[in-house]
Short mmCIF file of N, CA and C in Angstrom, two decimals:
data_model
loop_
_atom_site.label_atom_id
_atom_site.label_comp_id
_atom_site.label_asym_id
_atom_site.label_seq_id
_atom_site.Cartn_x
_atom_site.Cartn_y
_atom_site.Cartn_z
N MET M 245 97.54 18.46 20.13
CA MET M 245 98.50 18.55 21.39
C MET M 245 99.78 18.01 20.89
N SER M 246 100.64 19.16 20.99
CA SER M 246 102.38 18.82 20.74
C SER M 246 102.81 18.15 22.31
N VAL M 247 104.00 17.53 21.77
CA VAL M 247 104.29 16.86 23.20
C VAL M 247 105.29 17.63 24.33
N ARG M 248 105.58 18.74 24.25
CA ARG M 248 105.77 20.02 24.39
C ARG M 248 104.89 20.33 25.88
N VAL M 249 103.67 20.54 25.24
CA VAL M 249 102.11 21.29 25.52
C VAL M 249 101.81 19.92 26.73
N ALA M 250 101.98 19.06 26.56
CA ALA M 250 101.61 17.87 27.18
C ALA M 250 102.34 17.50 28.77
N GLN M 251 104.03 18.02 27.57
CA GLN M 251 104.76 17.35 29.27
C GLN M 251 104.77 18.70 30.46
N THR M 252 104.30 19.74 29.07
CA THR M 252 104.29 20.77 30.80
C THR M 252 102.56 21.18 31.28
N TRP M 253 101.51 20.07 30.86
CA TRP M 253 100.07 19.86 31.27
C TRP M 253 100.48 18.94 32.78
N PHE M 254 101.29 18.10 32.17
CA PHE M 254 101.84 17.17 33.48
C PHE M 254 101.91 17.22 34.14
N LYS M 255 103.19 18.35 34.12
CA LYS M 255 104.26 18.68 35.28
C LYS M 255 103.79 19.44 36.09
N ARG M 256 102.29 20.60 35.49
CA ARG M 256 101.41 21.55 36.46
C ARG M 256 100.73 20.69 37.44
N PHE M 257 100.50 19.48 36.63
CA PHE M 257 99.59 18.43 37.05
C PHE M 257 99.73 17.18 38.51
N GLN M 258 101.07 17.12 38.54
CA GLN M 258 102.18 16.84 38.85
C GLN M 258 102.50 17.91 40.08
N SER M 259 102.73 18.65 40.22
CA SER M 259 102.63 19.39 41.48
C SER M 259 101.25 19.61 42.17
N GLY M 260 100.59 19.14 41.59
CA GLY M 260 99.29 19.20 42.79
C GLY M 260 98.57 20.72 41.67
N ASN M 261 99.38 21.21 41.00
CA ASN M 261 98.12 22.47 40.17
C ASN M 261 97.10 22.07 38.97
N PHE M 262 95.52 21.96 39.11
CA PHE M 262 95.35 21.42 38.75
C PHE M 262 93.86 22.37 37.89
N ASP M 263 94.40 24.14 37.97
CA ASP M 263 94.18 25.62 38.00
C ASP M 263 94.02 25.06 36.31
N VAL M 264 92.99 25.05 35.47
CA VAL M 264 92.90 25.06 34.03
C VAL M 264 92.92 26.44 32.94
N THR M 265 92.29 27.45 34.24
CA THR M 265 92.07 28.69 33.65
C THR M 265 93.70 29.40 33.10
N ASP M 266 92.80 30.35 31.91
CA ASP M 266 94.14 31.23 31.41
C ASP M 266 94.77 31.87 33.01
N LYS M 267 96.45 32.18 32.80
CA LYS M 267 96.92 33.19 33.55
C LYS M 267 97.07 34.48 33.33
N ARG M 268 96.91 35.72 33.48
CA ARG M 268 96.61 37.09 33.26
C ARG M 268 97.95 37.05 32.44
N ARG M 269 98.14 37.91 30.45
CA ARG M 269 99.46 38.21 30.01
C ARG M 269 99.58 39.72 30.36
N SER M 270 100.32 40.18 29.60
CA SER M 270 101.17 41.42 29.58
C SER M 270 100.18 41.74 27.98
N GLY M 271 99.72 43.41 28.10
CA GLY M 271 99.51 43.73 27.16
C GLY M 271 97.86 44.14 26.90
N ARG M 272 97.38 45.33 26.58
CA ARG M 272 96.26 46.36 26.18
C ARG M 272 95.02 44.90 25.88
N PRO M 273 94.02 45.20 26.15
CA PRO M 273 92.94 44.49 25.65
C PRO M 273 92.73 45.99 24.48
N ILE M 274 92.09 44.89 23.19
CA ILE M 274 90.82 45.96 22.45
C ILE M 274 89.35 46.35 23.38
N MET M 275 89.33 47.56 23.16
CA MET M 275 88.42 47.89 24.49
C MET M 275 88.27 49.34 22.88
N ASP M 276 88.19 49.65 22.02
CA ASP M 276 87.86 50.26 20.91
C ASP M 276 86.84 50.47 20.55
N LYS M 277 86.62 49.31 20.41
CA LYS M 277 85.69 49.32 19.12
C LYS M 277 84.05 48.22 20.03
N ILE M 278 84.33 48.74 21.20
CA ILE M 278 83.27 47.44 21.93
C ILE M 278 81.51 48.09 22.22
N ASP M 279 81.85 49.67 22.52
CA ASP M 279 80.99 50.80 22.10
C ASP M 279 79.85 50.08 20.61
N ALA M 280 80.65 50.10 19.93
CA ALA M 280 80.33 49.64 18.57
C ALA M 280 79.54 48.18 18.74
N ILE M 281 80.78 48.01 19.34
CA ILE M 281 79.66 46.11 18.80
C ILE M 281 78.60 45.76 19.66
N PHE M 282 78.15 46.42 20.97
CA PHE M 282 76.90 46.36 21.61
C PHE M 282 75.88 47.03 21.30
N GLU M 283 76.26 48.01 20.17
CA GLU M 283 75.06 48.53 19.52
C GLU M 283 74.48 47.91 18.61
N LYS M 284 75.67 47.43 17.65
CA LYS M 284 75.31 46.38 16.16
C LYS M 284 74.61 45.24 17.36
N VAL M 285 75.31 44.81 18.53
CA VAL M 285 74.25 43.33 18.63
C VAL M 285 73.20 43.71 19.59
N GLU M 286 72.75 44.76 20.33
CA GLU M 286 71.28 44.94 21.05
C GLU M 286 70.46 46.29 19.27
N GLN M 287 70.57 46.45 18.18
CA GLN M 287 70.41 46.41 16.80
C GLN M 287 69.61 45.44 16.39
N ASP M 288 70.53 44.34 16.75
CA ASP M 288 70.24 42.40 15.43
C ASP M 288 70.50 41.92 16.83
N GLN M 289 70.35 40.98 16.95
CA GLN M 289 70.05 39.68 18.03
C GLN M 289 71.28 38.63 17.56
N HIS M 290 70.51 38.40 16.57
CA HIS M 290 70.19 37.62 15.56
C HIS M 290 72.36 37.50 14.80
N ILE M 291 72.39 38.64 14.64
CA ILE M 291 73.94 39.18 14.13
C ILE M 291 74.95 38.14 14.49
N ARG M 292 75.76 37.36 12.76
CA ARG M 292 76.48 36.79 13.38
C ARG M 292 78.04 37.24 13.49
N ILE M 293 78.55 37.04 14.31
CA ILE M 293 80.29 37.09 15.15
C ILE M 293 80.68 37.76 13.62
N LEU M 294 80.93 36.50 12.95
CA LEU M 294 81.86 36.77 11.55
C LEU M 294 81.52 38.01 10.87
N ALA M 295 80.78 38.17 10.11
CA ALA M 295 79.94 39.29 10.04
C ALA M 295 80.12 40.53 10.15
N HIS M 296 79.86 40.32 11.44
CA HIS M 296 79.79 41.64 12.38
C HIS M 296 81.53 42.15 11.97
N LEU M 297 82.46 41.05 12.31
CA LEU M 297 83.72 41.33 12.49
C LEU M 297 84.50 41.90 11.08
N LYS M 298 83.53 41.00 10.68
CA LYS M 298 84.17 41.83 8.65
C LYS M 298 83.79 43.74 8.27
N LYS M 299 82.71 43.74 9.01
CA LYS M 299 82.03 45.17 9.36
C LYS M 299 82.48 46.17 10.62
N THR M 300 82.70 45.70 10.65
CA THR M 300 84.04 46.60 11.61
C THR M 300 85.25 46.55 10.95
N GLY M 301 86.19 46.25 10.16
CA GLY M 301 86.91 46.25 9.72
C GLY M 301 88.07 44.92 10.10
N TYR M 302 87.99 43.67 10.51
CA TYR M 302 88.67 43.29 10.67
C TYR M 302 89.08 41.99 10.06
N THR M 303 89.65 40.87 9.79
CA THR M 303 89.74 40.14 9.34
C THR M 303 90.82 39.17 10.15
N LYS M 304 90.10 37.83 9.67
CA LYS M 304 90.69 36.53 10.81
C LYS M 304 91.61 36.01 9.57
N LYS M 305 92.96 35.81 10.16
CA LYS M 305 94.54 35.48 9.87
C LYS M 305 95.04 34.88 10.96
N LEU M 306 95.19 33.65 10.68
CA LEU M 306 96.22 32.88 11.19
C LEU M 306 95.55 32.89 12.80
N ASP M 307 94.07 32.51 12.81
CA ASP M 307 92.70 32.01 13.74
C ASP M 307 92.81 33.40 15.10
N ILE M 308 93.18 34.55 14.43
CA ILE M 308 93.02 35.83 15.57
C ILE M 308 92.43 36.71 14.48
N TRP M 309 92.06 37.36 14.73
CA TRP M 309 91.32 38.52 14.64
C TRP M 309 92.55 40.05 14.73
N VAL M 310 91.87 40.62 13.55
CA VAL M 310 93.42 41.45 13.50
C VAL M 310 92.60 42.64 12.67
N PRO M 311 93.19 44.16 12.72
CA PRO M 311 92.84 44.86 12.01
C PRO M 311 92.79 44.79 10.44
N HIS M 312 91.84 44.99 8.94
CA HIS M 312 92.30 44.74 7.97
C HIS M 312 93.11 45.73 7.09
N GLU M 313 93.50 46.93 7.67
CA GLU M 313 93.87 47.42 7.71
C GLU M 313 95.85 47.83 7.87
N LEU M 314 95.80 48.47 6.87
CA LEU M 314 97.69 48.34 6.60
C LEU M 314 98.45 49.51 6.85
N THR M 315 99.29 49.52 7.50
CA THR M 315 100.16 51.21 8.26
C THR M 315 100.67 50.76 6.76
N GLU M 316 101.63 52.06 6.86
CA GLU M 316 102.56 52.76 5.62
C GLU M 316 103.86 51.86 6.03
N ARG M 317 104.11 51.50 7.30
CA ARG M 317 105.34 50.32 7.10
C ARG M 317 105.27 49.52 6.71
N ASN M 318 103.89 49.05 7.03
CA ASN M 318 103.36 47.50 6.98
C ASN M 318 103.66 47.02 5.27
N LEU M 319 102.61 48.24 4.59
CA LEU M 319 103.10 47.53 3.04
C LEU M 319 104.63 47.75 2.72
N MET M 320 105.30 49.45 3.32
CA MET M 320 106.63 49.34 2.45
C MET M 320 107.91 47.64 2.96
N ASN M 321 107.34 47.35 4.38
CA ASN M 321 108.14 45.93 4.43
C ASN M 321 107.55 44.94 3.51
N ARG M 322 106.42 44.72 2.91
CA ARG M 322 105.78 44.14 2.30
C ARG M 322 106.27 43.82 0.41
N VAL M 323 106.75 45.03 0.49
CA VAL M 323 107.85 45.84 -1.54
C VAL M 323 108.49 45.46 -1.04
N LEU M 324 109.70 45.47 -0.25
CA LEU M 324 111.05 45.55 0.21
C LEU M 324 111.08 44.01 0.24
N ILE M 325 110.50 43.30 1.34
CA ILE M 325 110.49 41.78 1.08
C ILE M 325 109.72 40.60 -0.38
N CYS M 326 108.66 41.61 -1.20
CA CYS M 326 108.37 41.15 -1.89
C CYS M 326 109.95 41.18 -3.80
N ASP M 327 110.28 42.21 -3.14
CA ASP M 327 111.38 43.16 -4.05
C ASP M 327 112.46 41.74 -3.91
N SER M 328 113.35 41.21 -2.34
CA SER M 328 114.47 40.33 -2.02
C SER M 328 114.31 39.12 -2.34
N ILE M 329 113.06 39.09 -2.70
CA ILE M 329 112.70 37.39 -3.07
C ILE M 329 112.77 37.95 -4.37
N LEU M 330 112.25 38.29 -5.09
CA LEU M 330 112.27 38.44 -6.74
C LEU M 330 114.17 38.85 -7.15
N ARG M 331 114.89 39.64 -6.62
CA ARG M 331 115.83 39.55 -6.65
C ARG M 331 116.70 37.97 -6.54
N ARG M 332 116.66 37.53 -5.41
CA ARG M 332 116.83 35.83 -4.79
C ARG M 332 116.91 35.07 -5.96
N ASN M 333 115.84 34.93 -6.47
CA ASN M 333 114.85 34.11 -7.56
C ASN M 333 116.20 34.29 -8.68
N GLU M 334 116.46 35.53 -9.28
CA GLU M 334 117.30 36.00 -10.65
C GLU M 334 118.78 35.56 -10.22
N THR M 335 119.38 35.22 -9.02
CA THR M 335 120.31 34.09 -8.87
C THR M 335 120.31 32.83 -8.91
N GLU M 336 118.95 32.90 -7.52
CA GLU M 336 119.33 31.27 -7.35
C GLU M 336 116.88 31.40 -7.60
N PRO M 337 117.34 30.11 -8.78
CA PRO M 337 115.89 30.35 -9.46
C PRO M 337 115.11 29.48 -8.34
N PHE M 338 114.68 29.10 -7.51
CA PHE M 338 113.86 28.90 -6.24
C PHE M 338 112.48 28.84 -6.91
N LEU M 339 111.58 29.53 -6.87
CA LEU M 339 110.13 29.59 -6.83
C LEU M 339 110.07 28.86 -8.32
N LYS M 340 110.93 27.96 -9.71
CA LYS M 340 110.07 27.00 -9.76
C LYS M 340 110.00 25.58 -9.32
N LYS M 341 111.02 26.13 -8.21
CA LYS M 341 111.19 24.15 -6.83
C LYS M 341 109.65 24.19 -6.14
N LEU M 342 109.19 25.52 -6.14
CA LEU M 342 107.86 24.73 -5.64
C LEU M 342 106.24 24.44 -5.60
N ILE M 343 105.63 23.81 -5.56
CA ILE M 343 104.87 23.52 -5.58
C ILE M 343 103.76 23.36 -4.74
N THR M 344 102.34 24.08 -5.38
CA THR M 344 101.28 24.20 -4.28
C THR M 344 100.85 23.82 -4.68
N GLY M 345 99.59 23.89 -3.47
CA GLY M 345 98.07 23.05 -3.47
C GLY M 345 97.59 22.99 -2.35
N TYR M 346 96.69 23.01 -2.22
CA TYR M 346 95.38 23.49 -1.22
C TYR M 346 95.73 23.72 0.61
N GLU M 347 96.70 25.28 0.51
CA GLU M 347 96.93 25.11 1.31
C GLU M 347 98.25 24.65 2.01
N LYS M 348 98.85 24.49 1.14
CA LYS M 348 100.52 23.53 1.06
C LYS M 348 101.35 23.94 0.72
N TRP M 349 102.50 24.17 0.93
CA TRP M 349 103.47 24.81 -0.07
C TRP M 349 105.02 23.68 -0.08
N ILE M 350 105.40 22.94 -1.02
CA ILE M 350 106.24 21.41 -0.99
C ILE M 350 107.03 22.49 -1.72
N THR M 351 108.29 22.10 -1.10
CA THR M 351 109.42 22.59 -2.02
C THR M 351 110.28 21.20 -3.35
N TYR M 352 110.29 21.60 -3.80
CA TYR M 352 111.12 20.27 -5.23
C TYR M 352 112.16 20.35 -5.37
N ASP M 353 113.32 19.54 -5.08
CA ASP M 353 114.58 19.30 -5.29
C ASP M 353 114.65 18.14 -5.65
N LYS M 354 115.30 17.99 -7.01
CA LYS M 354 114.93 16.71 -7.48
C LYS M 354 116.61 16.68 -7.29
N ASN M 355 117.35 15.86 -6.59
CA ASN M 355 118.98 14.90 -6.24
C ASN M 355 119.38 14.36 -7.74
N VAL M 356 121.12 14.72 -7.70
CA VAL M 356 121.12 13.39 -8.76
C VAL M 356 122.15 12.94 -8.35
N ARG M 357 121.87 12.28 -7.71
CA ARG M 357 123.32 11.12 -6.55
C ARG M 357 124.23 10.29 -7.51
N LYS M 358 125.16 10.48 -7.34
CA LYS M 358 126.67 9.66 -8.62
C LYS M 358 126.77 8.11 -7.13
N ARG M 359 127.42 7.60 -8.00
CA ARG M 359 127.79 6.61 -7.56
C ARG M 359 129.34 6.53 -6.57
N SER M 360 129.47 5.99 -5.68
CA SER M 360 130.58 6.61 -5.14
C SER M 360 131.31 5.49 -5.46
N GLY M 361 131.03 4.56 -5.74
CA GLY M 361 131.80 3.20 -5.61
C GLY M 361 131.30 1.96 -6.35
N SER M 362 131.57 0.91 -7.18
CA SER M 362 131.19 0.02 -7.42
C SER M 362 131.55 -1.87 -6.57
N ILE M 363 130.55 -2.30 -5.84
CA ILE M 363 131.51 -3.82 -5.18
C ILE M 363 131.14 -4.81 -6.23
#
């Protein structure tokens, strides 16, 4: 939990509000595949949620489930961004400075410092 989240909860409790339920949020709930989900669960009550969501075309990204299919606009945005990164790398080779590991990206920049003066 971040410090900011802890401060928010502290202020809420300090004001006497001990309700920990989420408030209603704007936006439309996803209802288009509810019937398909109920049918699958009725057919096999031991179905795993992850397997079912993958079968219905959803993938898990950043701890939320999103449709796997990309729109034409999404694909074009990805191509433009990749093209921009490659063009930038031609003028300023920053990709050589990246070190990748398991789910981590680290930028390596070897700074050579000059001595400003001797004492």
